[in-house]
Amino acid sequence: MEIDKSLISGSTTMLLLKLLEEKDMYGYQMIEELSTKSDNTFSLKAGTLYPLLHSLEQQGMVCCYESEADSARVRKYYSITKKGKGLLRDKKAEWQHFAFAVNQVLKGGTVHATT
Amino acid sequence: MEIDKSLISGSTTMLLLKLLEEKDMYGYQMIEELSTKSDNTFSLKAGTLYPLLHSLEQQGMVCCYESEADSARVRKYYSITKKGKGLLRDKKAEWQHFAFAVNQVLKGGTVHATT
DNA sequence: TTCAATATGTAGATCATCTATATATTGAAT
DNA sequence: ATTCAATATATAGATGATCTACATATTGAA
């Protein structure tokens, strides 16, 4: 199924931080892993990813180092910082709150007053 | 909790159609019901709602009639059409697919190959 | 040597939300 | 009577996260 991009909007940062919480990764790898783990629901574009990574780096949420581990090629690996882990925690709470609220509305029926 | 607007992006049409599936409503009422049913998670702005309603009407997803039922005041009531119900069905499926994929990534761990 | 896949990057377009502004009615308080 | 907050609808322009399109370069296979 093709997912409306605007639905994905706002969740990308959280998903990237989550990936980095598991292990250090380079940009291209994050696009692939996100696609795999979501059964191709998320196919993040390079033009979205790289500016986002640079922005997260500037904010101190991730840090970057170059490495040629396991490859002749030098890649830019990203690592989540303590600050980034804090942001991830907040974003996860926000997502859960949001998803609950949507499902609440979709469930339908009348809300009873609590007063 | 304050929810990032970009997270809400893309779900508004679905939520409005869902409200109208339950009963005919006028614009201002939809803002209030959406807020109540979501425990104030969604506080849709008038500047978002009215253009959206007009757009949905043009697409034939909802239809509009004026009425002064239960009030001295003439209000514009909106009603969901058969086409609108079809769109709602699609949007719900899309939302469920999306939410599942996000939770899949958040769950973490390695995805095992299915081949 | 040609080409697809890998890998990183920037500029500008798109689109759904927002804020700000406008208008008018209703009902309650002064 | 008059003022004011809440109700009710509406439009214009700003914002912000995504996208497409373009640019560059490396790697490995045909």
Coordinates of C-alpha atoms (C1' of nucleotides) in Angstrom, one line a residue:
Chain A
M1 CA 0.0 0.0 0.0
E2 CA 1.1 3.5 -0.8
I3 CA 1.1 5.7 2.4
D4 CA 0.3 9.4 2.1
K5 CA 3.5 11.3 2.8
S6 CA 1.8 13.8 5.0
L7 CA 1.0 10.9 7.4
I8 CA 4.7 10.1 7.6
S9 CA 5.5 13.8 8.3
G10 CA 6.6 14.3 11.9
S11 CA 7.5 10.7 12.6
T12 CA 10.8 10.5 10.6
T13 CA 13.0 12.0 13.2
M14 CA 11.7 9.6 15.8
L15 CA 12.3 6.6 13.5
L16 CA 15.8 7.6 12.6
L17 CA 16.8 8.1 16.3
K18 CA 15.3 4.7 17.1
L19 CA 17.5 3.1 14.4
L20 CA 20.6 4.8 15.8
E21 CA 19.6 3.7 19.3
E22 CA 20.2 0.1 18.2
K23 CA 23.4 0.7 16.4
D24 CA 25.6 3.3 14.6
M25 CA 24.7 3.6 11.0
Y26 CA 25.5 5.6 7.9
G27 CA 22.8 7.4 5.9
Y28 CA 22.2 5.1 3.0
Q29 CA 22.0 2.2 5.5
M30 CA 19.3 4.0 7.5
I31 CA 17.1 4.3 4.3
E32 CA 17.4 0.6 3.7
E33 CA 16.9 -0.6 7.3
L34 CA 13.8 1.7 7.6
S35 CA 12.4 0.2 4.5
T36 CA 13.1 -3.4 5.6
K37 CA 11.8 -3.0 9.1
S38 CA 8.6 -1.4 7.9
D39 CA 7.9 -3.9 5.1
N40 CA 8.6 -1.2 2.5
T41 CA 6.0 1.1 4.1
F42 CA 8.8 3.7 4.6
S43 CA 10.9 4.5 1.6
L44 CA 12.7 7.6 2.9
K45 CA 14.3 9.7 0.1
A46 CA 18.0 10.8 0.2
G47 CA 16.8 14.4 -0.2
T48 CA 14.9 14.0 3.0
L49 CA 17.4 12.1 5.0
Y50 CA 20.7 14.0 4.6
P51 CA 19.4 17.4 5.4
L52 CA 17.6 15.9 8.4
L53 CA 20.8 14.2 9.6
H54 CA 22.7 17.4 9.3
S55 CA 20.1 19.2 11.3
L56 CA 20.1 16.6 14.0
E57 CA 23.8 16.8 14.2
Q58 CA 23.7 20.6 14.6
Q59 CA 21.2 20.2 17.4
G60 CA 23.5 17.7 19.1
M61 CA 21.1 14.8 18.8
V62 CA 23.5 12.7 16.8
C63 CA 27.2 12.8 16.2
C64 CA 29.1 11.8 13.1
Y65 CA 32.4 10.1 12.4
E66 CA 34.0 8.7 9.3
S67 CA 35.0 5.1 9.0
E68 CA 36.0 2.6 6.4
A69 CA 35.2 -0.4 8.5
D70 CA 34.3 -3.5 6.5
S71 CA 34.7 -1.6 3.3
A72 CA 37.2 0.1 1.0
R73 CA 34.8 3.0 1.0
V74 CA 34.8 5.8 3.6
R75 CA 31.3 6.2 5.1
K76 CA 29.9 8.7 7.5
Y77 CA 28.6 6.9 10.5
Y78 CA 26.1 8.5 12.8
S79 CA 25.7 7.8 16.6
I80 CA 22.9 8.9 18.9
T81 CA 23.9 11.2 21.8
K82 CA 22.5 11.3 25.3
K83 CA 20.5 14.4 24.2
G84 CA 19.3 12.4 21.2
K85 CA 18.1 9.6 23.5
G86 CA 16.1 12.2 25.5
L87 CA 14.5 13.5 22.3
L88 CA 13.7 9.9 21.3
R89 CA 12.0 9.2 24.6
D90 CA 9.8 12.4 24.2
K91 CA 9.0 11.7 20.6
K92 CA 7.9 8.1 21.5
A93 CA 5.6 9.4 24.2
E94 CA 4.2 11.9 21.8
W95 CA 3.6 9.3 19.2
Q96 CA 1.8 7.0 21.6
H97 CA -0.4 9.8 22.8
F98 CA -1.2 10.8 19.3
A99 CA -1.9 7.2 18.0
F100 CA -4.2 6.6 21.1
A101 CA -6.2 9.8 20.3
V102 CA -6.7 8.8 16.7
N103 CA -7.9 5.4 17.6
Q104 CA -10.1 6.9 20.2
V105 CA -11.9 9.0 17.6
L106 CA -12.0 6.1 15.1
K107 CA -13.6 3.9 17.7
G108 CA -16.5 6.2 17.6
G109 CA -19.4 6.4 20.0
T110 CA -20.1 9.2 22.5
V111 CA -17.7 10.3 25.0
H112 CA -19.2 10.4 28.5
A113 CA -18.5 13.5 30.7
T114 CA -16.1 12.8 33.5
T115 CA -17.4 15.6 35.7
Chain B
M1 CA 0.8 17.0 26.1
E2 CA 1.4 19.2 23.1
I3 CA 1.3 17.2 19.9
D4 CA 3.6 18.2 17.0
K5 CA 1.3 19.5 14.2
S6 CA 3.3 17.7 11.6
L7 CA 2.3 14.4 13.3
I8 CA -1.4 15.3 12.9
S9 CA -0.8 16.2 9.2
G10 CA -2.6 13.7 7.0
S11 CA -5.0 12.4 9.5
T12 CA -7.4 15.3 9.7
T13 CA -9.5 14.4 6.7
M14 CA -10.0 10.9 8.1
L15 CA -11.0 12.1 11.5
L16 CA -13.5 14.6 10.1
L17 CA -15.1 12.0 7.8
K18 CA -15.3 9.7 10.8
L19 CA -17.2 12.3 12.8
L20 CA -19.6 12.8 9.9
E21 CA -20.1 9.1 9.6
E22 CA -21.7 9.2 13.1
K23 CA -23.9 12.2 12.5
D24 CA -24.3 15.4 10.5
M25 CA -22.5 18.3 12.0
Y26 CA -21.6 21.9 11.4
G27 CA -18.0 23.2 11.2
Y28 CA -17.6 24.7 14.7
Q29 CA -19.2 21.6 16.2
M30 CA -16.6 19.4 14.5
I31 CA -13.8 21.3 16.1
E32 CA -15.3 20.8 19.5
E33 CA -16.2 17.2 19.2
L34 CA -12.8 16.3 17.8
S35 CA -11.2 18.1 20.8
T36 CA -13.6 16.3 23.3
K37 CA -13.2 12.8 21.8
S38 CA -9.4 13.1 21.7
D39 CA -9.1 14.5 25.3
N40 CA -7.9 17.8 23.8
T41 CA -5.2 16.2 21.8
F42 CA -6.7 17.6 18.6
S43 CA -7.5 21.3 18.7
L44 CA -8.2 21.9 15.0
K45 CA -8.1 25.5 14.0
A46 CA -10.9 27.2 12.1
G47 CA -8.4 28.3 9.4
T48 CA -7.7 24.6 8.8
L49 CA -11.2 23.2 9.0
Y50 CA -13.2 25.5 6.7
P51 CA -10.9 25.3 3.7
L52 CA -10.8 21.5 4.2
L53 CA -14.5 21.2 4.4
H54 CA -14.9 23.2 1.2
S55 CA -12.4 21.1 -0.5
L56 CA -14.1 17.9 0.6
E57 CA -17.4 19.3 -0.7
Q58 CA -15.9 20.0 -4.1
Q59 CA -14.6 16.5 -4.3
G60 CA -18.1 15.1 -3.5
M61 CA -17.0 13.5 -0.2
V62 CA -19.5 15.6 1.9
C63 CA -22.5 17.6 1.1
C64 CA -23.8 20.7 2.8
Y65 CA -27.2 22.1 3.8
E66 CA -28.3 25.0 5.8
S67 CA -30.5 24.5 8.9
E68 CA -31.6 26.4 11.9
A69 CA -32.6 23.3 13.8
D70 CA -32.5 23.8 17.6
S71 CA -31.3 27.4 17.2
A72 CA -32.3 30.8 16.0
R73 CA -29.1 30.8 14.1
V74 CA -28.6 29.3 10.6
R75 CA -25.8 26.8 10.5
K76 CA -24.1 24.9 7.7
Y77 CA -24.5 21.2 8.3
Y78 CA -22.3 18.7 6.6
S79 CA -23.2 15.2 5.7
I80 CA -20.9 12.4 4.5
T81 CA -21.7 11.0 1.0
K82 CA -21.3 7.4 -0.3
K83 CA -18.1 8.5 -2.0
G84 CA -16.9 10.0 1.3
K85 CA -17.6 6.7 3.1
G86 CA -15.4 5.0 0.6
L87 CA -12.6 7.5 1.2
L88 CA -12.9 7.0 4.9
R89 CA -12.6 3.2 4.5
D90 CA -9.4 3.7 2.5
K91 CA -7.9 6.3 4.9
K92 CA -8.6 4.0 7.9
A93 CA -6.8 1.1 6.2
E94 CA -3.9 3.5 5.4
W95 CA -3.7 4.7 9.0
Q96 CA -3.7 1.2 10.4
H97 CA -1.0 0.1 8.0
F98 CA 1.1 3.2 8.9
A99 CA 0.6 2.9 12.7
F100 CA 1.6 -0.8 12.5
A101 CA 4.8 0.0 10.5
V102 CA 5.8 2.7 13.0
N103 CA 5.3 0.4 16.0
Q104 CA 7.2 -2.3 14.1
V105 CA 10.2 0.0 13.9
L106 CA 9.8 1.2 17.5
K107 CA 9.7 -2.4 18.7
G108 CA 13.3 -2.7 17.5
G109 CA 15.3 -5.8 17.1
T110 CA 16.4 -7.4 13.9
V111 CA 14.0 -8.3 11.1
H112 CA 14.5 -11.9 9.9
A113 CA 14.5 -12.6 6.2
T114 CA 11.4 -14.3 5.0
T115 CA 13.0 -15.9 1.9
Chain C
dT1 C1' 34.1 0.2 -20.6
dT2 C1' 29.7 0.5 -19.7
dC3 C1' 26.1 0.4 -16.3
dA4 C1' 23.4 -0.4 -12.0
dA5 C1' 23.8 0.1 -7.3
dT6 C1' 25.9 2.5 -3.6
dA7 C1' 26.7 6.9 -1.2
dT8 C1' 26.3 11.8 -0.1
dG9 C1' 24.6 16.3 -1.0
dT10 C1' 21.8 20.8 -2.4
dA11 C1' 17.9 23.6 -4.5
dG12 C1' 13.4 24.3 -5.2
dA13 C1' 8.5 22.5 -5.4
dT14 C1' 4.6 20.7 -3.0
dC15 C1' 1.1 20.5 0.4
dA16 C1' -1.2 20.4 4.9
dT17 C1' -1.0 22.6 8.7
dC18 C1' -0.8 27.1 11.2
dT19 C1' -1.5 32.3 12.6
dA20 C1' -3.6 36.4 11.6
dT21 C1' -7.3 38.8 10.2
dA22 C1' -12.2 39.8 8.9
dT23 C1' -17.1 39.6 9.6
dA24 C1' -21.4 38.7 12.1
dT25 C1' -24.6 36.7 15.7
dT26 C1' -25.8 35.3 20.4
dG27 C1' -26.3 35.6 25.3
dA28 C1' -24.7 37.3 29.7
dA29 C1' -23.1 40.9 32.6
dT30 C1' -22.9 45.8 33.7
Chain D
dA1 C1' -28.6 50.1 26.1
dT2 C1' -23.9 48.6 25.9
dT3 C1' -20.0 45.9 26.3
dC4 C1' -17.8 41.6 26.0
dA5 C1' -16.9 36.6 25.5
dA6 C1' -18.2 32.8 23.0
dT7 C1' -20.1 31.1 18.8
dA8 C1' -19.8 30.6 13.7
dT9 C1' -17.8 31.0 9.1
dA10 C1' -14.3 32.6 6.0
dT11 C1' -9.8 34.0 3.5
dA12 C1' -4.7 35.2 2.9
dG13 C1' -0.3 34.4 3.8
dA14 C1' 3.5 32.0 6.7
dT15 C1' 5.5 27.8 8.2
dG16 C1' 7.7 23.5 7.9
dA17 C1' 8.5 18.6 6.6
dT18 C1' 8.2 16.1 2.9
dC19 C1' 9.1 15.4 -2.0
dT20 C1' 11.4 15.6 -6.9
dA21 C1' 15.2 16.8 -9.6
dC22 C1' 19.7 17.4 -10.1
dA23 C1' 24.7 16.9 -9.1
dT24 C1' 28.8 14.2 -7.9
dA25 C1' 31.6 10.2 -7.1
dT26 C1' 32.8 5.2 -6.0
dT27 C1' 32.2 0.2 -6.5
dG28 C1' 31.5 -4.2 -8.7
dA29 C1' 29.6 -6.9 -12.3
dA30 C1' 28.7 -7.7 -17.2

